[in-house]
Amino acid sequence: MDKLTQRLNEEMNSWIGDLVTNSDLSSEKLLKRYSYEYCIKEEIINYFLENIISDNFEEFLLDKEDTLSYLYVEYMEDDTANIHNEIEGFVNNLYYRLKAISEMP
């Protein structure tokens, strides 16, 4: 594991630990409040595990105090990152696939 992915994993583990330790919320409320953030952060980590990035970009990210939080905030502020569009596309595709199957003789 390279420096960046190791650091991202450490930051994720620390974030999860802080959530559990420092919260007086029930498990259900914690899940409701933070599950989306957890999933997105996991996907960010997976991206860097599966893809090669330039050394300059890696250095830029490693210079951030909390790289995972930085990437998550950037993702949330990115106008192209819209989960609602992704879900709408998925549901539409599923509908048309099922419709095509049901119309088969």
Short mmCIF file of N, CA and C in Angstrom, two decimals, residues 15-104:
data_model
loop_
_atom_site.label_atom_id
_atom_site.label_comp_id
_atom_site.label_asym_id
_atom_site.label_seq_id
_atom_site.Cartn_x
_atom_site.Cartn_y
_atom_site.Cartn_z
N TRP A 15 -11.60 8.76 11.78
CA TRP A 15 -12.92 9.40 11.69
C TRP A 15 -14.00 8.49 12.28
N ILE A 16 -13.96 7.22 11.93
CA ILE A 16 -14.94 6.26 12.47
C ILE A 16 -14.80 6.15 13.98
N GLY A 17 -13.58 6.04 14.46
CA GLY A 17 -13.35 5.95 15.89
C GLY A 17 -13.87 7.17 16.63
N ASP A 18 -13.63 8.35 16.07
CA ASP A 18 -14.12 9.58 16.68
C ASP A 18 -15.64 9.63 16.71
N LEU A 19 -16.26 9.18 15.62
CA LEU A 19 -17.73 9.17 15.58
C LEU A 19 -18.31 8.33 16.71
N VAL A 20 -17.77 7.15 16.86
CA VAL A 20 -18.30 6.22 17.86
C VAL A 20 -17.98 6.70 19.27
N THR A 21 -16.78 7.16 19.48
CA THR A 21 -16.34 7.56 20.82
C THR A 21 -16.97 8.87 21.28
N ASN A 22 -17.06 9.83 20.38
CA ASN A 22 -17.45 11.18 20.78
C ASN A 22 -18.93 11.50 20.57
N SER A 23 -19.73 10.51 20.28
CA SER A 23 -21.14 10.78 20.00
C SER A 23 -22.03 10.20 21.09
N ASP A 24 -23.07 10.94 21.39
CA ASP A 24 -24.08 10.42 22.32
C ASP A 24 -25.32 9.98 21.55
N LEU A 25 -25.20 9.90 20.22
CA LEU A 25 -26.31 9.45 19.38
C LEU A 25 -26.43 7.93 19.42
N SER A 26 -27.64 7.44 19.21
CA SER A 26 -27.85 6.01 19.11
C SER A 26 -27.19 5.49 17.83
N SER A 27 -26.97 4.20 17.76
CA SER A 27 -26.38 3.60 16.56
C SER A 27 -27.21 3.91 15.32
N GLU A 28 -28.53 3.85 15.46
CA GLU A 28 -29.41 4.13 14.32
C GLU A 28 -29.25 5.57 13.83
N LYS A 29 -29.19 6.52 14.76
CA LYS A 29 -29.03 7.92 14.37
C LYS A 29 -27.65 8.17 13.76
N LEU A 30 -26.63 7.51 14.29
CA LEU A 30 -25.30 7.63 13.70
C LEU A 30 -25.30 7.13 12.26
N LEU A 31 -25.92 5.98 12.05
CA LEU A 31 -26.00 5.44 10.69
C LEU A 31 -26.74 6.38 9.75
N LYS A 32 -27.87 6.90 10.20
CA LYS A 32 -28.65 7.82 9.37
C LYS A 32 -27.86 9.08 9.03
N ARG A 33 -27.12 9.57 9.98
CA ARG A 33 -26.43 10.84 9.80
C ARG A 33 -25.14 10.70 8.98
N TYR A 34 -24.44 9.59 9.11
CA TYR A 34 -23.10 9.50 8.53
C TYR A 34 -22.90 8.41 7.48
N SER A 35 -23.93 7.64 7.16
CA SER A 35 -23.74 6.54 6.22
C SER A 35 -23.35 7.01 4.82
N TYR A 36 -23.95 8.10 4.36
CA TYR A 36 -23.61 8.63 3.03
C TYR A 36 -22.14 9.04 3.00
N GLU A 37 -21.73 9.80 4.01
CA GLU A 37 -20.34 10.25 4.07
C GLU A 37 -19.39 9.06 4.12
N TYR A 38 -19.75 8.04 4.89
CA TYR A 38 -18.92 6.84 4.97
C TYR A 38 -18.76 6.18 3.59
N CYS A 39 -19.87 6.02 2.89
CA CYS A 39 -19.83 5.36 1.57
C CYS A 39 -18.98 6.14 0.58
N ILE A 40 -19.14 7.45 0.56
CA ILE A 40 -18.38 8.28 -0.37
C ILE A 40 -16.89 8.21 -0.03
N LYS A 41 -16.57 8.29 1.24
CA LYS A 41 -15.16 8.22 1.64
C LYS A 41 -14.56 6.86 1.28
N GLU A 42 -15.32 5.80 1.44
CA GLU A 42 -14.84 4.47 1.03
C GLU A 42 -14.58 4.43 -0.48
N GLU A 43 -15.47 5.02 -1.25
CA GLU A 43 -15.28 5.05 -2.70
C GLU A 43 -14.06 5.89 -3.10
N ILE A 44 -13.82 6.96 -2.38
CA ILE A 44 -12.63 7.77 -2.64
C ILE A 44 -11.38 6.94 -2.39
N ILE A 45 -11.35 6.24 -1.27
CA ILE A 45 -10.19 5.38 -0.97
C ILE A 45 -10.04 4.31 -2.04
N ASN A 46 -11.14 3.68 -2.43
CA ASN A 46 -11.08 2.64 -3.46
C ASN A 46 -10.55 3.19 -4.78
N TYR A 47 -10.92 4.41 -5.11
CA TYR A 47 -10.41 5.01 -6.35
C TYR A 47 -8.88 5.02 -6.34
N PHE A 48 -8.31 5.47 -5.23
CA PHE A 48 -6.85 5.57 -5.16
C PHE A 48 -6.17 4.21 -5.03
N LEU A 49 -6.89 3.22 -4.55
CA LEU A 49 -6.35 1.86 -4.52
C LEU A 49 -6.30 1.26 -5.92
N GLU A 50 -7.25 1.64 -6.76
CA GLU A 50 -7.39 1.03 -8.09
C GLU A 50 -6.78 1.82 -9.23
N ASN A 51 -6.37 3.06 -8.96
CA ASN A 51 -5.88 3.92 -10.03
C ASN A 51 -4.52 4.52 -9.68
N ILE A 52 -3.76 4.77 -10.70
CA ILE A 52 -2.45 5.39 -10.54
C ILE A 52 -2.61 6.88 -10.82
N ILE A 53 -2.06 7.69 -9.92
CA ILE A 53 -2.11 9.14 -10.12
C ILE A 53 -0.68 9.66 -10.24
N SER A 54 -0.55 10.87 -10.76
CA SER A 54 0.78 11.45 -10.93
C SER A 54 1.42 11.73 -9.57
N ASP A 55 2.74 11.74 -9.55
CA ASP A 55 3.47 12.03 -8.32
C ASP A 55 3.14 13.43 -7.81
N ASN A 56 2.98 14.39 -8.73
CA ASN A 56 2.66 15.76 -8.33
C ASN A 56 1.30 15.83 -7.62
N PHE A 57 0.32 15.13 -8.16
CA PHE A 57 -1.00 15.12 -7.55
C PHE A 57 -0.96 14.43 -6.19
N GLU A 58 -0.22 13.35 -6.10
CA GLU A 58 -0.09 12.65 -4.82
C GLU A 58 0.57 13.56 -3.78
N GLU A 59 1.62 14.26 -4.16
CA GLU A 59 2.29 15.19 -3.24
C GLU A 59 1.33 16.29 -2.80
N PHE A 60 0.55 16.82 -3.75
CA PHE A 60 -0.44 17.84 -3.44
C PHE A 60 -1.41 17.33 -2.37
N LEU A 61 -1.91 16.12 -2.55
CA LEU A 61 -2.87 15.55 -1.60
C LEU A 61 -2.22 15.26 -0.25
N LEU A 62 -1.01 14.77 -0.27
CA LEU A 62 -0.32 14.47 0.98
C LEU A 62 0.01 15.72 1.77
N ASP A 63 0.08 16.87 1.11
CA ASP A 63 0.34 18.13 1.80
C ASP A 63 -0.89 18.64 2.56
N LYS A 64 -2.04 18.07 2.30
CA LYS A 64 -3.26 18.48 3.00
C LYS A 64 -3.24 17.93 4.42
N GLU A 65 -3.78 18.70 5.35
CA GLU A 65 -3.78 18.26 6.75
C GLU A 65 -4.64 17.02 6.94
N ASP A 66 -5.81 17.00 6.36
CA ASP A 66 -6.71 15.84 6.43
C ASP A 66 -7.17 15.56 5.00
N THR A 67 -6.42 14.73 4.31
CA THR A 67 -6.63 14.49 2.89
C THR A 67 -8.01 13.94 2.59
N LEU A 68 -8.46 12.99 3.38
CA LEU A 68 -9.75 12.36 3.12
C LEU A 68 -10.88 13.37 3.28
N SER A 69 -10.85 14.19 4.30
CA SER A 69 -11.86 15.22 4.49
C SER A 69 -11.80 16.24 3.36
N TYR A 70 -10.59 16.59 2.96
CA TYR A 70 -10.43 17.53 1.85
C TYR A 70 -11.09 16.97 0.59
N LEU A 71 -10.82 15.72 0.27
CA LEU A 71 -11.39 15.10 -0.93
C LEU A 71 -12.91 14.99 -0.82
N TYR A 72 -13.41 14.67 0.35
CA TYR A 72 -14.85 14.56 0.55
C TYR A 72 -15.53 15.92 0.36
N VAL A 73 -14.97 16.96 0.94
CA VAL A 73 -15.55 18.30 0.79
C VAL A 73 -15.51 18.74 -0.67
N GLU A 74 -14.41 18.48 -1.34
CA GLU A 74 -14.31 18.82 -2.76
C GLU A 74 -15.35 18.06 -3.57
N TYR A 75 -15.55 16.81 -3.25
CA TYR A 75 -16.57 16.01 -3.93
C TYR A 75 -17.96 16.62 -3.71
N MET A 76 -18.26 16.98 -2.48
CA MET A 76 -19.58 17.53 -2.16
C MET A 76 -19.81 18.88 -2.82
N GLU A 77 -18.75 19.65 -3.04
CA GLU A 77 -18.88 20.97 -3.67
C GLU A 77 -18.86 20.91 -5.19
N ASP A 78 -18.53 19.76 -5.74
CA ASP A 78 -18.44 19.58 -7.19
C ASP A 78 -19.84 19.45 -7.78
N ASP A 79 -20.19 20.35 -8.66
CA ASP A 79 -21.53 20.33 -9.26
C ASP A 79 -21.82 19.05 -10.04
N THR A 80 -20.79 18.36 -10.49
CA THR A 80 -21.01 17.14 -11.27
C THR A 80 -21.27 15.94 -10.38
N ALA A 81 -20.99 16.07 -9.09
CA ALA A 81 -21.17 14.96 -8.16
C ALA A 81 -22.58 15.04 -7.57
N ASN A 82 -23.53 14.45 -8.27
CA ASN A 82 -24.92 14.54 -7.84
C ASN A 82 -25.50 13.13 -7.76
N ILE A 83 -25.62 12.61 -6.58
CA ILE A 83 -26.09 11.24 -6.37
C ILE A 83 -27.51 11.05 -6.88
N HIS A 84 -28.31 12.11 -6.84
CA HIS A 84 -29.69 12.01 -7.32
C HIS A 84 -29.73 11.67 -8.80
N ASN A 85 -28.83 12.27 -9.58
CA ASN A 85 -28.76 11.96 -11.01
C ASN A 85 -28.33 10.51 -11.23
N GLU A 86 -27.41 10.04 -10.41
CA GLU A 86 -26.94 8.66 -10.53
C GLU A 86 -28.08 7.68 -10.24
N ILE A 87 -28.84 7.95 -9.20
CA ILE A 87 -29.95 7.06 -8.83
C ILE A 87 -31.03 7.12 -9.90
N GLU A 88 -31.33 8.31 -10.40
CA GLU A 88 -32.33 8.44 -11.46
C GLU A 88 -31.92 7.65 -12.70
N GLY A 89 -30.65 7.75 -13.08
CA GLY A 89 -30.15 7.00 -14.23
C GLY A 89 -30.25 5.50 -14.00
N PHE A 90 -29.90 5.05 -12.81
CA PHE A 90 -29.98 3.63 -12.48
C PHE A 90 -31.41 3.13 -12.57
N VAL A 91 -32.34 3.86 -11.95
CA VAL A 91 -33.74 3.43 -11.94
C VAL A 91 -34.30 3.41 -13.37
N ASN A 92 -33.99 4.43 -14.15
CA ASN A 92 -34.45 4.46 -15.54
C ASN A 92 -33.90 3.29 -16.34
N ASN A 93 -32.61 3.02 -16.18
CA ASN A 93 -32.01 1.88 -16.89
C ASN A 93 -32.64 0.56 -16.47
N LEU A 94 -32.87 0.40 -15.18
CA LEU A 94 -33.50 -0.82 -14.67
C LEU A 94 -34.90 -0.97 -15.25
N TYR A 95 -35.66 0.11 -15.25
CA TYR A 95 -37.01 0.09 -15.80
C TYR A 95 -37.00 -0.37 -17.26
N TYR A 96 -36.13 0.23 -18.06
CA TYR A 96 -36.10 -0.12 -19.49
C TYR A 96 -35.61 -1.55 -19.73
N ARG A 97 -34.68 -2.02 -18.90
CA ARG A 97 -34.23 -3.42 -19.01
C ARG A 97 -35.36 -4.37 -18.68
N LEU A 98 -36.08 -4.10 -17.59
CA LEU A 98 -37.19 -4.97 -17.20
C LEU A 98 -38.33 -4.89 -18.22
N LYS A 99 -38.56 -3.73 -18.74
CA LYS A 99 -39.60 -3.54 -19.76
C LYS A 99 -39.25 -4.35 -21.00
N ALA A 100 -37.99 -4.32 -21.41
CA ALA A 100 -37.55 -5.07 -22.59
C ALA A 100 -37.69 -6.57 -22.37
N ILE A 101 -37.37 -7.02 -21.17
CA ILE A 101 -37.49 -8.45 -20.85
C ILE A 101 -38.95 -8.89 -20.86
N SER A 102 -39.82 -8.07 -20.29
CA SER A 102 -41.23 -8.45 -20.18
C SER A 102 -41.94 -8.44 -21.54
N GLU A 103 -41.39 -7.70 -22.49
CA GLU A 103 -42.00 -7.64 -23.82
C GLU A 103 -41.53 -8.77 -24.72
N MET A 104 -40.62 -9.54 -24.25
CA MET A 104 -40.11 -10.67 -25.07
C MET A 104 -41.15 -11.76 -25.09
#
